[in-house]
Amino acid sequence: MKIYKSKIDWCLILLIVGVLGYPIVDGILSKEYTLSIVFSILLVLFYFLAKSIQYKIDGENLIIWRTKIPIQSIHKVYRTRIPLSSPALSLDRIGVVYNKYDEIFISPKEREEFIKELLKVNPNIEVKD
């Protein structure tokens, strides 16, 4: 099994921390401690979710969190910067098209090595830059 960590765009992380951090500071300054506690919990939750983002190639399957994608069902991989919600901590992403209409956006740190591993299992995957 090969495990690939997500690439991290620090400006994206700073944006999220800023958006979640502002209500924490505002809650403390305005003595609305419930607001600070709720957003602190959200920030901790984000940290653990972000830390758990990884992509596993386990034999014939690509595993993203608990989603198992048979690599034989993948027919196209392409570079993208689409900012849609996805298990990726970077906007420097790859789109993985599988089955008939399914698609997921991920951002493995070692992109080229990741694609080579997919191609070892399924050499019919179309790779676009």
Short mmCIF file of N, CA and C in Angstrom, two decimals:
data_model
loop_
_atom_site.label_atom_id
_atom_site.label_comp_id
_atom_site.label_asym_id
_atom_site.label_seq_id
_atom_site.Cartn_x
_atom_site.Cartn_y
_atom_site.Cartn_z
N MET A 1 0.85 -1.17 0.00
CA MET A 1 0.00 0.00 0.00
C MET A 1 0.90 1.24 0.00
N LYS A 2 0.59 2.16 -0.89
CA LYS A 2 1.30 3.44 -0.96
C LYS A 2 0.36 4.52 -0.46
N ILE A 3 0.91 5.41 0.38
CA ILE A 3 0.11 6.50 0.94
C ILE A 3 0.71 7.83 0.48
N TYR A 4 -0.15 8.69 -0.04
CA TYR A 4 0.25 10.02 -0.51
C TYR A 4 -0.48 11.06 0.31
N LYS A 5 0.27 11.99 0.89
CA LYS A 5 -0.31 13.10 1.64
C LYS A 5 -0.80 14.18 0.68
N SER A 6 -1.71 15.00 1.16
CA SER A 6 -2.22 16.11 0.35
C SER A 6 -1.20 17.25 0.33
N LYS A 7 -1.06 17.85 -0.82
CA LYS A 7 -0.26 19.07 -0.94
C LYS A 7 -0.99 20.17 -0.19
N ILE A 8 -0.24 21.09 0.43
CA ILE A 8 -0.86 22.14 1.24
C ILE A 8 -0.55 23.51 0.65
N ASP A 9 -1.59 24.28 0.37
CA ASP A 9 -1.46 25.70 0.02
C ASP A 9 -1.63 26.48 1.31
N TRP A 10 -0.55 27.06 1.80
CA TRP A 10 -0.61 27.75 3.08
C TRP A 10 -1.53 28.97 3.03
N CYS A 11 -1.66 29.61 1.88
CA CYS A 11 -2.57 30.76 1.80
C CYS A 11 -4.02 30.31 1.98
N LEU A 12 -4.36 29.11 1.51
CA LEU A 12 -5.70 28.57 1.70
C LEU A 12 -5.93 28.25 3.18
N ILE A 13 -4.92 27.69 3.83
CA ILE A 13 -5.01 27.38 5.26
C ILE A 13 -5.17 28.67 6.07
N LEU A 14 -4.37 29.70 5.72
CA LEU A 14 -4.46 30.97 6.44
C LEU A 14 -5.84 31.61 6.26
N LEU A 15 -6.41 31.47 5.06
CA LEU A 15 -7.75 32.00 4.82
C LEU A 15 -8.77 31.31 5.72
N ILE A 16 -8.70 30.00 5.79
CA ILE A 16 -9.66 29.25 6.61
C ILE A 16 -9.45 29.57 8.10
N VAL A 17 -8.20 29.62 8.54
CA VAL A 17 -7.92 29.96 9.94
C VAL A 17 -8.39 31.39 10.24
N GLY A 18 -8.21 32.30 9.29
CA GLY A 18 -8.69 33.67 9.49
C GLY A 18 -10.19 33.73 9.60
N VAL A 19 -10.88 33.00 8.74
CA VAL A 19 -12.35 33.01 8.76
C VAL A 19 -12.87 32.40 10.06
N LEU A 20 -12.26 31.31 10.51
CA LEU A 20 -12.70 30.68 11.76
C LEU A 20 -12.12 31.38 12.99
N GLY A 21 -10.98 32.02 12.85
CA GLY A 21 -10.33 32.67 13.98
C GLY A 21 -10.95 34.00 14.35
N TYR A 22 -11.47 34.71 13.37
CA TYR A 22 -12.07 36.03 13.66
C TYR A 22 -13.19 35.94 14.70
N PRO A 23 -14.15 35.01 14.56
CA PRO A 23 -15.21 34.93 15.57
C PRO A 23 -14.67 34.53 16.95
N ILE A 24 -13.56 33.80 16.99
CA ILE A 24 -12.97 33.44 18.29
C ILE A 24 -12.50 34.71 19.00
N VAL A 25 -11.74 35.53 18.29
CA VAL A 25 -11.24 36.77 18.87
C VAL A 25 -12.40 37.72 19.19
N ASP A 26 -13.34 37.83 18.27
CA ASP A 26 -14.49 38.71 18.48
C ASP A 26 -15.30 38.26 19.70
N GLY A 27 -15.46 36.95 19.86
CA GLY A 27 -16.20 36.42 21.01
C GLY A 27 -15.52 36.73 22.32
N ILE A 28 -14.18 36.65 22.32
CA ILE A 28 -13.44 36.97 23.54
C ILE A 28 -13.56 38.46 23.87
N LEU A 29 -13.38 39.31 22.85
CA LEU A 29 -13.44 40.76 23.08
C LEU A 29 -14.83 41.24 23.50
N SER A 30 -15.87 40.59 22.96
CA SER A 30 -17.23 41.01 23.30
C SER A 30 -17.82 40.19 24.45
N LYS A 31 -16.99 39.34 25.05
CA LYS A 31 -17.39 38.49 26.17
C LYS A 31 -18.51 37.52 25.81
N GLU A 32 -18.58 37.16 24.54
CA GLU A 32 -19.49 36.12 24.05
C GLU A 32 -18.70 34.82 23.94
N TYR A 33 -18.43 34.22 25.10
CA TYR A 33 -17.52 33.08 25.14
C TYR A 33 -18.07 31.85 24.43
N THR A 34 -19.37 31.74 24.34
CA THR A 34 -19.97 30.61 23.62
C THR A 34 -19.55 30.65 22.14
N LEU A 35 -19.55 31.84 21.57
CA LEU A 35 -19.12 32.01 20.18
C LEU A 35 -17.66 31.55 20.02
N SER A 36 -16.82 31.96 20.94
CA SER A 36 -15.41 31.58 20.88
C SER A 36 -15.23 30.07 21.01
N ILE A 37 -15.98 29.47 21.90
CA ILE A 37 -15.86 28.02 22.12
C ILE A 37 -16.32 27.26 20.88
N VAL A 38 -17.45 27.66 20.31
CA VAL A 38 -17.97 26.97 19.12
C VAL A 38 -16.98 27.06 17.97
N PHE A 39 -16.44 28.24 17.71
CA PHE A 39 -15.51 28.38 16.60
C PHE A 39 -14.15 27.76 16.90
N SER A 40 -13.78 27.68 18.17
CA SER A 40 -12.55 26.97 18.54
C SER A 40 -12.71 25.48 18.25
N ILE A 41 -13.87 24.94 18.57
CA ILE A 41 -14.15 23.52 18.28
C ILE A 41 -14.13 23.29 16.77
N LEU A 42 -14.72 24.21 16.00
CA LEU A 42 -14.70 24.08 14.54
C LEU A 42 -13.27 24.12 14.00
N LEU A 43 -12.44 24.97 14.57
CA LEU A 43 -11.05 25.08 14.14
C LEU A 43 -10.28 23.79 14.45
N VAL A 44 -10.50 23.22 15.62
CA VAL A 44 -9.86 21.94 15.97
C VAL A 44 -10.36 20.83 15.06
N LEU A 45 -11.65 20.81 14.79
CA LEU A 45 -12.23 19.82 13.88
C LEU A 45 -11.61 19.94 12.49
N PHE A 46 -11.47 21.18 12.00
CA PHE A 46 -10.82 21.40 10.70
C PHE A 46 -9.40 20.86 10.71
N TYR A 47 -8.66 21.10 11.78
CA TYR A 47 -7.28 20.62 11.89
C TYR A 47 -7.23 19.10 11.73
N PHE A 48 -8.08 18.38 12.48
CA PHE A 48 -8.05 16.92 12.41
C PHE A 48 -8.52 16.40 11.05
N LEU A 49 -9.50 17.05 10.46
CA LEU A 49 -9.94 16.64 9.11
C LEU A 49 -8.83 16.88 8.10
N ALA A 50 -8.18 18.02 8.18
CA ALA A 50 -7.09 18.35 7.24
C ALA A 50 -5.92 17.38 7.41
N LYS A 51 -5.62 17.04 8.63
CA LYS A 51 -4.50 16.14 8.91
C LYS A 51 -4.77 14.73 8.37
N SER A 52 -6.03 14.37 8.28
CA SER A 52 -6.38 13.01 7.84
C SER A 52 -6.50 12.87 6.33
N ILE A 53 -6.31 13.94 5.58
CA ILE A 53 -6.45 13.84 4.12
C ILE A 53 -5.22 13.14 3.55
N GLN A 54 -5.46 11.97 3.01
CA GLN A 54 -4.41 11.22 2.34
C GLN A 54 -5.07 10.33 1.28
N TYR A 55 -4.25 9.91 0.35
CA TYR A 55 -4.74 9.10 -0.76
C TYR A 55 -3.92 7.81 -0.75
N LYS A 56 -4.62 6.67 -0.68
CA LYS A 56 -3.95 5.38 -0.59
C LYS A 56 -4.18 4.60 -1.87
N ILE A 57 -3.12 4.03 -2.38
CA ILE A 57 -3.24 3.08 -3.48
C ILE A 57 -2.97 1.72 -2.86
N ASP A 58 -4.03 0.95 -2.73
CA ASP A 58 -3.96 -0.35 -2.08
C ASP A 58 -4.33 -1.43 -3.09
N GLY A 59 -3.32 -1.98 -3.73
CA GLY A 59 -3.57 -2.99 -4.74
C GLY A 59 -4.32 -2.42 -5.93
N GLU A 60 -5.56 -2.81 -6.07
CA GLU A 60 -6.39 -2.42 -7.21
C GLU A 60 -7.31 -1.23 -6.89
N ASN A 61 -7.17 -0.63 -5.70
CA ASN A 61 -8.09 0.42 -5.29
C ASN A 61 -7.37 1.71 -4.90
N LEU A 62 -8.04 2.83 -5.18
CA LEU A 62 -7.63 4.13 -4.69
C LEU A 62 -8.59 4.45 -3.55
N ILE A 63 -8.02 4.69 -2.36
CA ILE A 63 -8.84 4.94 -1.18
C ILE A 63 -8.64 6.38 -0.73
N ILE A 64 -9.74 7.12 -0.68
CA ILE A 64 -9.74 8.51 -0.24
C ILE A 64 -10.73 8.57 0.93
N TRP A 65 -10.20 8.77 2.13
CA TRP A 65 -10.95 8.62 3.37
C TRP A 65 -11.58 7.24 3.39
N ARG A 66 -12.88 7.13 3.32
CA ARG A 66 -13.51 5.81 3.33
C ARG A 66 -14.06 5.42 1.96
N THR A 67 -13.80 6.24 0.97
CA THR A 67 -14.28 5.95 -0.38
C THR A 67 -13.26 5.10 -1.11
N LYS A 68 -13.71 3.97 -1.63
CA LYS A 68 -12.85 3.05 -2.35
C LYS A 68 -13.20 3.13 -3.84
N ILE A 69 -12.23 3.53 -4.66
CA ILE A 69 -12.44 3.65 -6.11
C ILE A 69 -11.59 2.59 -6.79
N PRO A 70 -12.21 1.65 -7.51
CA PRO A 70 -11.40 0.68 -8.26
C PRO A 70 -10.58 1.42 -9.32
N ILE A 71 -9.29 1.21 -9.33
CA ILE A 71 -8.42 1.92 -10.28
C ILE A 71 -8.76 1.54 -11.72
N GLN A 72 -9.28 0.35 -11.93
CA GLN A 72 -9.68 -0.06 -13.28
C GLN A 72 -10.85 0.78 -13.80
N SER A 73 -11.60 1.41 -12.88
CA SER A 73 -12.75 2.23 -13.31
C SER A 73 -12.33 3.67 -13.65
N ILE A 74 -11.07 4.03 -13.36
CA ILE A 74 -10.58 5.37 -13.67
C ILE A 74 -10.24 5.44 -15.15
N HIS A 75 -10.79 6.42 -15.86
CA HIS A 75 -10.46 6.53 -17.28
C HIS A 75 -9.77 7.83 -17.66
N LYS A 76 -9.73 8.82 -16.74
CA LYS A 76 -9.02 10.05 -17.06
C LYS A 76 -8.53 10.74 -15.79
N VAL A 77 -7.32 11.32 -15.90
CA VAL A 77 -6.73 12.13 -14.83
C VAL A 77 -6.22 13.40 -15.48
N TYR A 78 -6.56 14.57 -14.90
CA TYR A 78 -6.14 15.83 -15.51
C TYR A 78 -5.85 16.87 -14.43
N ARG A 79 -4.99 17.83 -14.77
CA ARG A 79 -4.66 18.94 -13.86
C ARG A 79 -5.79 19.96 -13.86
N THR A 80 -6.03 20.53 -12.68
CA THR A 80 -7.08 21.54 -12.57
C THR A 80 -6.80 22.44 -11.37
N ARG A 81 -7.45 23.58 -11.35
CA ARG A 81 -7.38 24.49 -10.20
C ARG A 81 -8.80 24.84 -9.76
N ILE A 82 -9.74 23.97 -10.01
CA ILE A 82 -11.13 24.18 -9.65
C ILE A 82 -11.26 24.25 -8.13
N PRO A 83 -11.86 25.32 -7.60
CA PRO A 83 -11.95 25.48 -6.14
C PRO A 83 -13.17 24.81 -5.50
N LEU A 84 -13.72 23.78 -6.14
CA LEU A 84 -14.87 23.10 -5.57
C LEU A 84 -14.46 22.35 -4.30
N SER A 85 -15.41 22.11 -3.45
CA SER A 85 -15.16 21.36 -2.23
C SER A 85 -14.66 19.97 -2.58
N SER A 86 -13.56 19.59 -1.95
CA SER A 86 -12.96 18.29 -2.24
C SER A 86 -11.97 17.94 -1.14
N PRO A 87 -11.54 16.67 -1.08
CA PRO A 87 -10.54 16.28 -0.09
C PRO A 87 -9.14 16.71 -0.54
N ALA A 88 -8.90 18.00 -0.60
CA ALA A 88 -7.62 18.54 -1.07
C ALA A 88 -7.33 19.84 -0.32
N LEU A 89 -6.08 20.01 0.09
CA LEU A 89 -5.67 21.21 0.82
C LEU A 89 -4.93 22.19 -0.07
N SER A 90 -5.01 21.99 -1.37
CA SER A 90 -4.34 22.85 -2.32
C SER A 90 -5.26 23.06 -3.51
N LEU A 91 -5.09 24.18 -4.18
CA LEU A 91 -5.85 24.41 -5.42
C LEU A 91 -5.10 23.83 -6.62
N ASP A 92 -3.90 23.35 -6.41
CA ASP A 92 -3.12 22.68 -7.45
C ASP A 92 -3.54 21.21 -7.42
N ARG A 93 -4.59 20.88 -8.15
CA ARG A 93 -5.27 19.59 -8.02
C ARG A 93 -5.20 18.76 -9.29
N ILE A 94 -5.62 17.52 -9.12
CA ILE A 94 -5.88 16.69 -10.29
C ILE A 94 -7.32 16.18 -10.17
N GLY A 95 -7.97 16.15 -11.30
CA GLY A 95 -9.31 15.60 -11.36
C GLY A 95 -9.20 14.14 -11.75
N VAL A 96 -9.90 13.28 -11.04
CA VAL A 96 -9.91 11.86 -11.33
C VAL A 96 -11.32 11.51 -11.78
N VAL A 97 -11.45 11.09 -13.04
CA VAL A 97 -12.75 10.73 -13.60
C VAL A 97 -12.85 9.22 -13.61
N TYR A 98 -13.89 8.70 -12.98
CA TYR A 98 -14.05 7.25 -12.88
C TYR A 98 -15.52 6.88 -13.06
N ASN A 99 -15.76 5.59 -13.25
CA ASN A 99 -17.10 5.09 -13.59
C ASN A 99 -17.60 5.85 -14.81
N LYS A 100 -18.89 6.09 -14.87
CA LYS A 100 -19.41 6.79 -16.05
C LYS A 100 -19.42 8.30 -15.86
N TYR A 101 -19.89 8.77 -14.70
CA TYR A 101 -20.04 10.21 -14.49
C TYR A 101 -19.39 10.72 -13.20
N ASP A 102 -18.65 9.89 -12.51
CA ASP A 102 -18.08 10.29 -11.22
C ASP A 102 -16.74 10.98 -11.39
N GLU A 103 -16.50 11.96 -10.51
CA GLU A 103 -15.26 12.73 -10.58
C GLU A 103 -14.93 13.23 -9.17
N ILE A 104 -13.65 13.24 -8.85
CA ILE A 104 -13.19 13.74 -7.56
C ILE A 104 -11.92 14.55 -7.79
N PHE A 105 -11.73 15.59 -6.98
CA PHE A 105 -10.54 16.43 -7.10
C PHE A 105 -9.66 16.20 -5.88
N ILE A 106 -8.40 15.89 -6.14
CA ILE A 106 -7.44 15.62 -5.07
C ILE A 106 -6.15 16.37 -5.34
N SER A 107 -5.29 16.46 -4.32
CA SER A 107 -4.04 17.19 -4.50
C SER A 107 -2.86 16.44 -3.85
N PRO A 108 -2.46 15.31 -4.45
CA PRO A 108 -1.32 14.60 -3.86
C PRO A 108 -0.04 15.42 -3.98
N LYS A 109 0.76 15.39 -2.92
CA LYS A 109 2.00 16.16 -2.89
C LYS A 109 2.95 15.69 -4.00
N GLU A 110 3.10 14.39 -4.15
CA GLU A 110 3.96 13.81 -5.20
C GLU A 110 3.08 13.42 -6.39
N ARG A 111 2.60 14.40 -7.12
CA ARG A 111 1.62 14.18 -8.19
C ARG A 111 2.10 13.20 -9.26
N GLU A 112 3.32 13.41 -9.78
CA GLU A 112 3.81 12.56 -10.88
C GLU A 112 3.95 11.11 -10.43
N GLU A 113 4.49 10.90 -9.24
CA GLU A 113 4.64 9.55 -8.71
C GLU A 113 3.28 8.90 -8.50
N PHE A 114 2.31 9.69 -8.02
CA PHE A 114 0.95 9.20 -7.80
C PHE A 114 0.33 8.72 -9.12
N ILE A 115 0.47 9.53 -10.16
CA ILE A 115 -0.10 9.17 -11.46
C ILE A 115 0.60 7.93 -12.02
N LYS A 116 1.92 7.83 -11.86
CA LYS A 116 2.65 6.64 -12.32
C LYS A 116 2.14 5.38 -11.63
N GLU A 117 1.85 5.49 -10.33
CA GLU A 117 1.33 4.33 -9.60
C GLU A 117 -0.05 3.93 -10.12
N LEU A 118 -0.89 4.92 -10.43
CA LEU A 118 -2.20 4.61 -11.01
C LEU A 118 -2.03 3.91 -12.36
N LEU A 119 -1.09 4.41 -13.16
CA LEU A 119 -0.86 3.84 -14.50
C LEU A 119 -0.29 2.42 -14.43
N LYS A 120 0.42 2.09 -13.38
CA LYS A 120 0.92 0.72 -13.21
C LYS A 120 -0.24 -0.26 -13.09
N VAL A 121 -1.31 0.16 -12.40
CA VAL A 121 -2.47 -0.69 -12.20
C VAL A 121 -3.39 -0.65 -13.42
N ASN A 122 -3.57 0.54 -14.01
CA ASN A 122 -4.44 0.70 -15.16
C ASN A 122 -3.73 1.57 -16.22
N PRO A 123 -3.01 0.94 -17.15
CA PRO A 123 -2.28 1.72 -18.16
C PRO A 123 -3.20 2.43 -19.18
N ASN A 124 -4.50 2.17 -19.12
CA ASN A 124 -5.44 2.79 -20.06
C ASN A 124 -5.94 4.16 -19.60
N ILE A 125 -5.47 4.63 -18.46
CA ILE A 125 -5.90 5.94 -17.96
C ILE A 125 -5.35 7.03 -18.86
N GLU A 126 -6.22 7.91 -19.32
CA GLU A 126 -5.81 9.06 -20.13
C GLU A 126 -5.31 10.17 -19.19
N VAL A 127 -4.08 10.62 -19.42
CA VAL A 127 -3.49 11.66 -18.58
C VAL A 127 -3.41 12.95 -19.39
N LYS A 128 -4.06 14.00 -18.89
CA LYS A 128 -4.02 15.31 -19.57
C LYS A 128 -3.37 16.33 -18.64
N ASP A 129 -2.59 17.23 -19.23
CA ASP A 129 -1.97 18.30 -18.44
C ASP A 129 -2.71 19.60 -18.57
#
